[in-house]
XYZ file of C-alpha atoms in Angstrom:
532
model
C 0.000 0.000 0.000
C 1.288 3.288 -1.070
C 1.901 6.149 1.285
C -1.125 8.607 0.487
C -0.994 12.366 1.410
C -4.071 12.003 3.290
C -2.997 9.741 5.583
C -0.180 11.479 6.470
C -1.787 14.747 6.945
C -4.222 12.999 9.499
C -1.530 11.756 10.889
C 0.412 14.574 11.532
C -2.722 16.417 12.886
C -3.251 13.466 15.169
C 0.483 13.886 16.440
C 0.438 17.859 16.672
C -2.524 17.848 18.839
C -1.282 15.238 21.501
C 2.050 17.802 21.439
C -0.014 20.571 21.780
C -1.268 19.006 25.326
C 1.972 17.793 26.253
C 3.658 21.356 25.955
C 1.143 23.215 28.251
C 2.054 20.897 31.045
C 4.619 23.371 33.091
C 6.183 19.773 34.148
C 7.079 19.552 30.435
C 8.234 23.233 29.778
C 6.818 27.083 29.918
C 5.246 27.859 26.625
C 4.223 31.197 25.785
C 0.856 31.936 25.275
C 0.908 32.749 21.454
C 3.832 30.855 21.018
C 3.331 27.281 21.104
C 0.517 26.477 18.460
C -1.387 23.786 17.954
C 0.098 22.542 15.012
C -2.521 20.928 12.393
C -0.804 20.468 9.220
C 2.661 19.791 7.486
C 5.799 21.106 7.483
C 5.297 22.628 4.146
C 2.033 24.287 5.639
C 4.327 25.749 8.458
C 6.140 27.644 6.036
C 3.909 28.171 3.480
C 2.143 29.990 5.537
C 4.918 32.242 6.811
C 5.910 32.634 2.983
C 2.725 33.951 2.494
C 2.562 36.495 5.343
C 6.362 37.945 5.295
C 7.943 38.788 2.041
C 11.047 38.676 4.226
C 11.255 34.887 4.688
C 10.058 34.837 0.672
C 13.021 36.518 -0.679
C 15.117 35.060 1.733
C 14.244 31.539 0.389
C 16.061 32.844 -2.968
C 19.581 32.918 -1.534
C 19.653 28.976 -0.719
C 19.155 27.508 -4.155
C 22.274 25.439 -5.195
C 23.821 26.760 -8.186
C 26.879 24.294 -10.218
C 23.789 21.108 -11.076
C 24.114 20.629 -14.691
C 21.503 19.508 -17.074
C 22.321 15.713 -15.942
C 21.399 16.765 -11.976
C 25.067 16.400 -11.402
C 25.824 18.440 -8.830
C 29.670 20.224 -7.542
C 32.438 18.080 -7.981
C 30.246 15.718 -9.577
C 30.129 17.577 -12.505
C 32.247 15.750 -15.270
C 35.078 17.883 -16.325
C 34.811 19.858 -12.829
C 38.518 19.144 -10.950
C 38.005 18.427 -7.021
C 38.474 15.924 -3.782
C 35.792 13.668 -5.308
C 36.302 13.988 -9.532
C 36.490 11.812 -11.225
C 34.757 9.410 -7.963
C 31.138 9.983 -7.859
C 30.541 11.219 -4.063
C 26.609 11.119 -3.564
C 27.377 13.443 -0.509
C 28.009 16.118 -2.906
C 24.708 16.098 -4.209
C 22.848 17.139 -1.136
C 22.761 20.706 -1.270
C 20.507 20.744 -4.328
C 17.683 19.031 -2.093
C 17.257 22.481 -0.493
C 16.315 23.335 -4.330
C 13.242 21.546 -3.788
C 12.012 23.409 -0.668
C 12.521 26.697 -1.983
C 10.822 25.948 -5.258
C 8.022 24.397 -3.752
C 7.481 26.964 -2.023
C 7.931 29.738 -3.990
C 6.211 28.022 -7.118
C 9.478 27.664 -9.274
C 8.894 25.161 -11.047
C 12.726 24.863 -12.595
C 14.404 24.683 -8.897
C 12.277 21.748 -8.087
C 13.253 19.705 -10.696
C 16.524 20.519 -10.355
C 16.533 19.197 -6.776
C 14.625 16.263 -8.581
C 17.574 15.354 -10.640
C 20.381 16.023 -7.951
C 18.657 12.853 -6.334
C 17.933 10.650 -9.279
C 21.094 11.750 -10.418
C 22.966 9.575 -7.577
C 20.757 6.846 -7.473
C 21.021 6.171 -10.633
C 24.322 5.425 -9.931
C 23.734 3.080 -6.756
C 25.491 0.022 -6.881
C 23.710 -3.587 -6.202
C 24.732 -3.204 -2.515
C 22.672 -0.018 -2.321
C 25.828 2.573 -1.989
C 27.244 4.608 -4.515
C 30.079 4.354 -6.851
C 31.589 6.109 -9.907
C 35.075 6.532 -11.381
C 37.460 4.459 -9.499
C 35.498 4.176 -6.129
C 37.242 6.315 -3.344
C 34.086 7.532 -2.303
C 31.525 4.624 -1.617
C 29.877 3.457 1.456
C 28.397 5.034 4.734
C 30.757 7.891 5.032
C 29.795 8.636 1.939
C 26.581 8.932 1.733
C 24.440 9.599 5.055
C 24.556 13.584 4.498
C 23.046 12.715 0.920
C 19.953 10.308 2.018
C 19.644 12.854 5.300
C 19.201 15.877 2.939
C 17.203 13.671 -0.255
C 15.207 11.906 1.932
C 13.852 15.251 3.931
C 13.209 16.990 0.525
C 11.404 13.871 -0.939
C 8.374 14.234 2.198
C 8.316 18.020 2.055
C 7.765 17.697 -1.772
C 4.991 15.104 -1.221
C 3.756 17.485 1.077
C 3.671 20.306 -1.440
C 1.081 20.702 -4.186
C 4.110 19.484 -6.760
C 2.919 16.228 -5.686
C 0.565 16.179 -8.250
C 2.325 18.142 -10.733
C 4.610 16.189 -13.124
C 8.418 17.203 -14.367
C 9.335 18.353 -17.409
C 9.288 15.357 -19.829
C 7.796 13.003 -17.798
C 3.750 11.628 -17.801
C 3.851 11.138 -14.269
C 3.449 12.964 -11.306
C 6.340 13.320 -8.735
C 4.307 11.464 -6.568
C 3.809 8.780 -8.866
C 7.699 8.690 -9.582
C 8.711 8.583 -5.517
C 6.032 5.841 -4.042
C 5.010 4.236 -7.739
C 1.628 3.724 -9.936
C 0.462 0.508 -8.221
C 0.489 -3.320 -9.703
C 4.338 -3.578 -8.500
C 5.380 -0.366 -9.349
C 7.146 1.134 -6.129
C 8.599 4.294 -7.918
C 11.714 5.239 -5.779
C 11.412 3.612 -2.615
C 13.094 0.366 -3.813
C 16.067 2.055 -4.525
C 16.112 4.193 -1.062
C 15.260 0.768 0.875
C 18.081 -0.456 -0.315
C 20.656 2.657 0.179
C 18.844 2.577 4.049
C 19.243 -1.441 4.337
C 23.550 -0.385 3.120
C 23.274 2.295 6.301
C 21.481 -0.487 8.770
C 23.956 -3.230 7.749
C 26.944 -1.179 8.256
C 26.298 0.156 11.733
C 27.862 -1.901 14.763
C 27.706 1.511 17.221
C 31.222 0.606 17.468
C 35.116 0.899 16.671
C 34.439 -0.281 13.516
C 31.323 1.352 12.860
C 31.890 3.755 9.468
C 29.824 6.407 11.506
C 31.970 6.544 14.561
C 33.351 9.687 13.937
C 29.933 11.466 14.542
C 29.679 9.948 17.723
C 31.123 13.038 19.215
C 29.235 15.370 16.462
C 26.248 17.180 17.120
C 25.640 17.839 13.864
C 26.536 14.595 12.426
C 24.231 13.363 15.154
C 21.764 14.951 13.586
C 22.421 14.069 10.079
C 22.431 10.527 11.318
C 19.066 10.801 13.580
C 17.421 12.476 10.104
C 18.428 10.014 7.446
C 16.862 7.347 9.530
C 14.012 9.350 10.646
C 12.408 10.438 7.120
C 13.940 7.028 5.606
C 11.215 5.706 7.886
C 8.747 7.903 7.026
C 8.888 7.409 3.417
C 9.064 3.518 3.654
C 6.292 2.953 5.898
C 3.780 1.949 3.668
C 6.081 -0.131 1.282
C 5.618 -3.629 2.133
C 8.774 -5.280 1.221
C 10.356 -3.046 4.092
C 7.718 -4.153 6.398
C 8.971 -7.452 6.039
C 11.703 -9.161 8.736
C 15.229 -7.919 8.323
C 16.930 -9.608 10.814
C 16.572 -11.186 13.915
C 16.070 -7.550 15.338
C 12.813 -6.729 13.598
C 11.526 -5.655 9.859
C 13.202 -2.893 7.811
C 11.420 -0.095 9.956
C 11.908 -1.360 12.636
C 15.274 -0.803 12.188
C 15.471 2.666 10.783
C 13.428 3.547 13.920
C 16.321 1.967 16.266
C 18.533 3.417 14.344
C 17.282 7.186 14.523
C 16.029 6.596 18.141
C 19.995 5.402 19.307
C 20.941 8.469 17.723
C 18.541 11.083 19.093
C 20.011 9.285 22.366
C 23.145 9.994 21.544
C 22.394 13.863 20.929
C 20.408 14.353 23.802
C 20.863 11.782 26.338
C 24.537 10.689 26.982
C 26.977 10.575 23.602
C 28.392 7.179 22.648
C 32.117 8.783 23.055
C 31.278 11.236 26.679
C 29.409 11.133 29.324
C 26.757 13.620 28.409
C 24.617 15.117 25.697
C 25.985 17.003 22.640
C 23.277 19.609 23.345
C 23.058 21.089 26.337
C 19.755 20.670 27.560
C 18.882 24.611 29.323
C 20.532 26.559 27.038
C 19.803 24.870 23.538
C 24.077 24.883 22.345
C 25.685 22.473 20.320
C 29.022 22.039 22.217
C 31.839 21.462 19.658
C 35.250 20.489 20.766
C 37.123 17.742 21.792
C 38.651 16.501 24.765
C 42.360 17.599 24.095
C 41.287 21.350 22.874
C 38.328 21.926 24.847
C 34.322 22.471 24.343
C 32.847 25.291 23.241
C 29.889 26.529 20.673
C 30.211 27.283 16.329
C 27.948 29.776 15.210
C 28.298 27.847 12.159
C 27.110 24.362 13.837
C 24.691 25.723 15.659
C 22.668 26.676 13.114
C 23.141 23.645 11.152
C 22.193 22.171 14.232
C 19.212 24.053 14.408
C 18.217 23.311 11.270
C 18.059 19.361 11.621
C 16.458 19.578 15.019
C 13.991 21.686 13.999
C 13.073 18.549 11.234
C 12.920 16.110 13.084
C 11.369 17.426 16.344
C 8.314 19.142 14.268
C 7.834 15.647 12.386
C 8.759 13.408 15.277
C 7.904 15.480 18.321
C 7.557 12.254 20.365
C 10.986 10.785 20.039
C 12.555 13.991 21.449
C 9.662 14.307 24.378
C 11.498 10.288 25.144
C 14.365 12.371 26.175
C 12.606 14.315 28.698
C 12.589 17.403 26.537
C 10.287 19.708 24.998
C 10.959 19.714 21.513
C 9.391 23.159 20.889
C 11.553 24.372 23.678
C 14.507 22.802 21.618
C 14.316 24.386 18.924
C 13.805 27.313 20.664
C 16.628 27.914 22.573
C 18.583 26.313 19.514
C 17.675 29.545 17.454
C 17.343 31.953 19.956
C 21.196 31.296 21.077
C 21.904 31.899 16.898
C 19.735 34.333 16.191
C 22.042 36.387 19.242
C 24.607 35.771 17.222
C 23.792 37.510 14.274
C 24.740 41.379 14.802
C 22.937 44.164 12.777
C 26.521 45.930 11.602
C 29.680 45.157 11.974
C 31.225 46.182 15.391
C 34.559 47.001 14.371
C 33.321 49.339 11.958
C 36.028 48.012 9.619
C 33.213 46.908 6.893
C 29.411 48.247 6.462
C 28.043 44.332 6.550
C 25.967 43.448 9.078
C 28.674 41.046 11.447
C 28.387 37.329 12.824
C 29.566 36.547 16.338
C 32.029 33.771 16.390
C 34.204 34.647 19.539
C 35.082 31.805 21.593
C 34.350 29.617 18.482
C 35.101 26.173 17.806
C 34.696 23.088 15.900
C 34.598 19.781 16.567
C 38.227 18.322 16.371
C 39.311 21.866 16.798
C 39.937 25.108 17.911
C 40.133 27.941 15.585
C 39.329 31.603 16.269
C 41.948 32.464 18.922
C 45.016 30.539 16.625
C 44.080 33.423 13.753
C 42.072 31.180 12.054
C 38.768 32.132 11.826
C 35.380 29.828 11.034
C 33.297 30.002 8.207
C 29.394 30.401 8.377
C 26.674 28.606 6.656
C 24.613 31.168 5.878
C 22.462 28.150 3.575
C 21.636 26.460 7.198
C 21.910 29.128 8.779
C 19.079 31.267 6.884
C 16.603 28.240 7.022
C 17.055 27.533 10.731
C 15.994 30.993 11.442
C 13.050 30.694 9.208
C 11.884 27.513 11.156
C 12.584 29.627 14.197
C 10.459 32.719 12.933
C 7.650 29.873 11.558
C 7.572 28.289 14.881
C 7.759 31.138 17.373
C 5.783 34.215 15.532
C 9.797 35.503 16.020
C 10.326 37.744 12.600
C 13.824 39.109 14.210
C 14.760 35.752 12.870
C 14.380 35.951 9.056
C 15.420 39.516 9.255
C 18.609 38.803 10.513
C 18.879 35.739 8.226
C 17.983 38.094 5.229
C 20.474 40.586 6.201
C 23.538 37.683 6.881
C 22.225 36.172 3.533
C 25.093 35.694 1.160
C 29.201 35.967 2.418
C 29.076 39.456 0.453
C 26.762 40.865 3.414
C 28.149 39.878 6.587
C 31.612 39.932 8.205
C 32.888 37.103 10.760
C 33.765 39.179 13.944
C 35.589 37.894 16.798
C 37.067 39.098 20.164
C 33.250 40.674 21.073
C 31.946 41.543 24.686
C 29.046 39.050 25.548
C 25.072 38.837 24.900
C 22.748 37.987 27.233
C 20.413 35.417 25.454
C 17.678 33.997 27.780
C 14.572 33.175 26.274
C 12.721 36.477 25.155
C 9.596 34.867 25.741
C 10.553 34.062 29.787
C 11.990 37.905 30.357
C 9.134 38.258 32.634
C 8.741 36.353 35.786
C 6.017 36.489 38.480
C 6.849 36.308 42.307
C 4.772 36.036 45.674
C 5.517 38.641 47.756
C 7.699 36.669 50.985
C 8.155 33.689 48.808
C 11.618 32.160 47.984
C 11.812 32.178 44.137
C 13.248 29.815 42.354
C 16.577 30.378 40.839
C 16.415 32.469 37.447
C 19.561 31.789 35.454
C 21.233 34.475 33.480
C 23.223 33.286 30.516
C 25.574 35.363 28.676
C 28.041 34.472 25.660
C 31.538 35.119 25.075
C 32.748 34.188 28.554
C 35.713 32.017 27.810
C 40.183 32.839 27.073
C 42.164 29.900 25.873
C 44.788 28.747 27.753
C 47.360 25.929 26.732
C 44.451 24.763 24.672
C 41.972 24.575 27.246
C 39.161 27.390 27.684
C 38.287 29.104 31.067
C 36.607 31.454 32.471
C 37.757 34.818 31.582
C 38.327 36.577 35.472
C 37.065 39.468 33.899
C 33.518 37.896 33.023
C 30.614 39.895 35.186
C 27.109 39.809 34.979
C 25.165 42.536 36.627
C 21.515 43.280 37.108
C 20.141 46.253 38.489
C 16.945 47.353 39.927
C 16.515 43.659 41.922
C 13.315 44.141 44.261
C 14.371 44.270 47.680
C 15.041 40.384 49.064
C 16.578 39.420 45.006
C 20.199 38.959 45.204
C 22.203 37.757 42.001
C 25.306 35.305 42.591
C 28.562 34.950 41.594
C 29.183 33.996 37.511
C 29.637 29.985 37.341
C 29.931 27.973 34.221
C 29.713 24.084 33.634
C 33.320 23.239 33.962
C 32.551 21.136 36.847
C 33.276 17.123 36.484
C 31.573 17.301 32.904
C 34.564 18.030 30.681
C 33.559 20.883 29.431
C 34.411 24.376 29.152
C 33.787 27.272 30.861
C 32.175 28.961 28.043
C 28.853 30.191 28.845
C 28.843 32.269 32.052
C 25.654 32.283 33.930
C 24.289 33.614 37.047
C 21.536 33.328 39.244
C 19.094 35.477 40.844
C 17.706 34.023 44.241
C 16.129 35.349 47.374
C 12.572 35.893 48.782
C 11.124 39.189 47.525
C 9.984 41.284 50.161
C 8.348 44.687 48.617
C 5.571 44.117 45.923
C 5.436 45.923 42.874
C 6.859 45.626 39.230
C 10.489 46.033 38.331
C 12.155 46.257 34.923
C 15.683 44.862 36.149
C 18.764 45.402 33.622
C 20.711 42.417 32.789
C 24.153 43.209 31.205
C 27.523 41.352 30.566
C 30.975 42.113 30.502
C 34.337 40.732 29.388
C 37.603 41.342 28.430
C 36.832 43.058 25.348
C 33.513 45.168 26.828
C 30.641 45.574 28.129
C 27.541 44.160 25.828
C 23.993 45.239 25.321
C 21.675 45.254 27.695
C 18.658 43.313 28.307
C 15.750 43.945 30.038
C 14.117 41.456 32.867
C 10.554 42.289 34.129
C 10.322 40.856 37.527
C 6.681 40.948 39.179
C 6.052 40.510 42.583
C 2.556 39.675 44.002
């Protein structure tokens, strides 16, 4: 039986209105009112609809469209004739950026970027081997490591386009509908999903969550992690009605039953306890993907994080309940995840050395590495980047987000800044709080960026790092700066502060919340504090 829009749309609606209980139980998380919709369509509804109500998030959708696919769908280094790491090899990973082709022409009706997306991905399976990788040229770049950024991307574009009215609209040259060419006609024919069963059954039959697993490497990656947790995820959700993978495996269960394992051990891994530390790769208050290693260090990538963001904005609107397994809420996930990168996108250029608007990377790093503070500074994804903060501004009624994407949207219009004074960047949505008068609060934690010097490799706390609030009600002191340094191998990278006590004057007070490092003092933020 063939997957049929219908069904998943009552599916999803089925789905978003359980989450929509979950998330107003304050055991769960504090949602917003406003905030926190009760979400009864797709994912291509989401931002369809913002598409049609900011012109902002339309025009931004533009700047990601993969350029370099020629007429074949070969896409980058792909490209015959085009010298690179992978030419003459045929690396399907280098196909994936053309998926995002899809969601922008979907939704903006281009009809032309959609099929180009289209042929990026028939382009590489038509050059899957028997075993369900792929190969060209002389082979350097087949199997897992080769492909899971590929399916992650393919497979994600292949449900939002069966989402999309182009599922019954048919490609150039072809009699059939894009539907019809992904799940089939019926009598036998199974369209696509044969030939993504088998690159998934490759993925599945190569994974030993080991030494020796090809995938080991991302163990320690939150945004490999995530890459991992999606490629399973929406493998799943395409196959689920194809009987073949319904049928046993292995001794562990059918097909899907495996992708499911597979995505679930993952999601574990990013926000549960990592297969290589004892801990998540996100942390789990503040919504940062900690990058790093245990020789150089932890810290955050502007870079990652919105990548990051991006992929965890997927899979927690389209499997809300695997992340809610965690103990988490995934709207307050993604949340945090894009209200910490949103901060770092600046509206100029500090320095005042360009006219570009400027993007925060002090006290950057990458996994496997430490760059900013050895003179070598980290690029930005301003492709991930600029769709994470449209899921952000789709999610959260948050339009700072596509305005700052719009305005970091191609390298020519933003500058990578380092050596900044910090941001405070709580949630905006819990900058007011509500006390009873000669009642102990309980602790409100102030988070600030930028808090970090490098020394022999490691990072610390900089002794300079201060947060200060002023205007407390009488009874509200705020404590020393800490950080997370403490038995959890990581750095001391975000400060934070609390503000305790028992209030003992009602009234309302707008309290200032500022920090300050080595390089300055940043902006301030405002905290409403109410006391009954």
């Amino acid at each position: 039986m063939r997957i049929q829009a219908a069904l998943q749309s009552s599916k999803k609606i089925l789905a978003f209105l359980t989450l929509s209980l979950l998330v107003t139980d304050a055991a769960i998380a504090q949602c917003p009112a406003g905030a926190a919709p009760i979400f009864s369509g797709t994912e291509y509804q989401l931002l369809a609809n913002l598409v049609s109500s900011n012109s902002t998030a339309a025009r931004l959708l533009l700047n990601i469209v993969a350029s370099g696919i020629d007429s074949n769908g070969l896409a980058g280094y792909n490209r015959p004739g085009v010298s690179g790491s992978e030419y003459p090899d045929f690396d399907a990973n280098e196909q994936r950026g053309a998926s995002f082709n899809i969601l922008e022409g979907a939704l903006n009706g281009s009809d032309a970027n959609v099929l180009s997306g289209w042929k990026s991905i028939t382009a590489a399976y038509n050059l899957q081997t028997n075993s369900g990788d792929f190969s060209g040229g002389s082979g350097c770049c087949r199997g897992a490591a080769y492909m899971n950024f590929y399916l992650a991307l393919s497979n994600h574009a292949l449900n939002f386009l069966l989402q999309s009215p182009y599922a019954q609209k048919s490609p150039s040259g072809s009699s059939l509908t894009y539907q019809q060419l992904i799940l089939g006609t019926g009598s036998g024919d199974y369209g696509l999903l044969p030939k993504i069963m088998a690159a998934m059954d490759f993925m599945v039959n190569t994974s030993t969550h080991g030494s020796r697993d090809p995938l080991a490497g991302d163990y320690y990656s939150p945004n490999r992690t995530m890459i991992n947790a999606v490629m399973y995820g929406f493998g799943y959700q395409l196959l689920q009605s194809y009987p073949p993978a319904q049928a046993a495996m292995n001794s562990t269960g059918t097909h899907l039953d495996n992708y499911r394992s597979q995505a679930l051990w993952w999601i574990n891994n990013e926000f549960v306890q990592s297969a290589s530390f004892s801990r998540p790769l996100m942390d789990r208050d503040n919504g940062i993907y900690w990058e790093g290693d245990t020789a150089n260090g932890y810290g955050y990538d502007t870079s990652y994080q919105g990548v990051g963001t991006l992929l965890t904005a997927w899979y927690a609107y389209n499997f809300p309940n695997d992340i809610l397994a965690t103990g988490l809420n995934p709207l307050k996930v993604v949340k945090l995840n894009g209200r910490f990168l949103q901060q770092r996108m600046l509206a100029n250029d500090p320095t005042g050395a360009t006219s570009n608007a400027g993007v925060d990377v002090t006290d950057n790093t990458r996994t496997g590495t430490i760059y900013a503070e050895a003179g070598k500074t980290t690029d930005y994804d301003y492709t991930s980047g600029s769709l994470a903060l449209t899921y952000y501004t789709a999610l959260f009624n948050r339009p700072e987000g596509v305005a700052s994407a719009y305005a970091h949207r191609k390298p020519a219009y933003f500058t990578l800044v380092d050596n900044l004074p910090p941001m405070i960047f709580n949630d905006p949505d819990l900058l007011t709080v509500t006390l009873t008068h000669n009642v102990a609060m309980p602790a409100y934690t102030v988070y600030g960026t930028n808090s970090g010097i490098r020394a022999t490799g490691m990072e610390t706390l900089d002794p300079q790092y201060v947060i200060s609030a002023t205007g407390l009600p009488a009874g509200l002191t705020l404590g020393p700066v800490y950080s997370y340094a403490a038995g959890l191998q990581l750095d001391q990278i975000i400060g934070m502060a609390d503000i305790t006590g028992i209030p003992t004057t009602a009234g309302t007070y707008t309290v200032i919340l500022q920090a300050r490092n080595k390089f300055g003092a940043g902006p301030s933020t405002a905290l409403t504090i109410r006391v009954q």
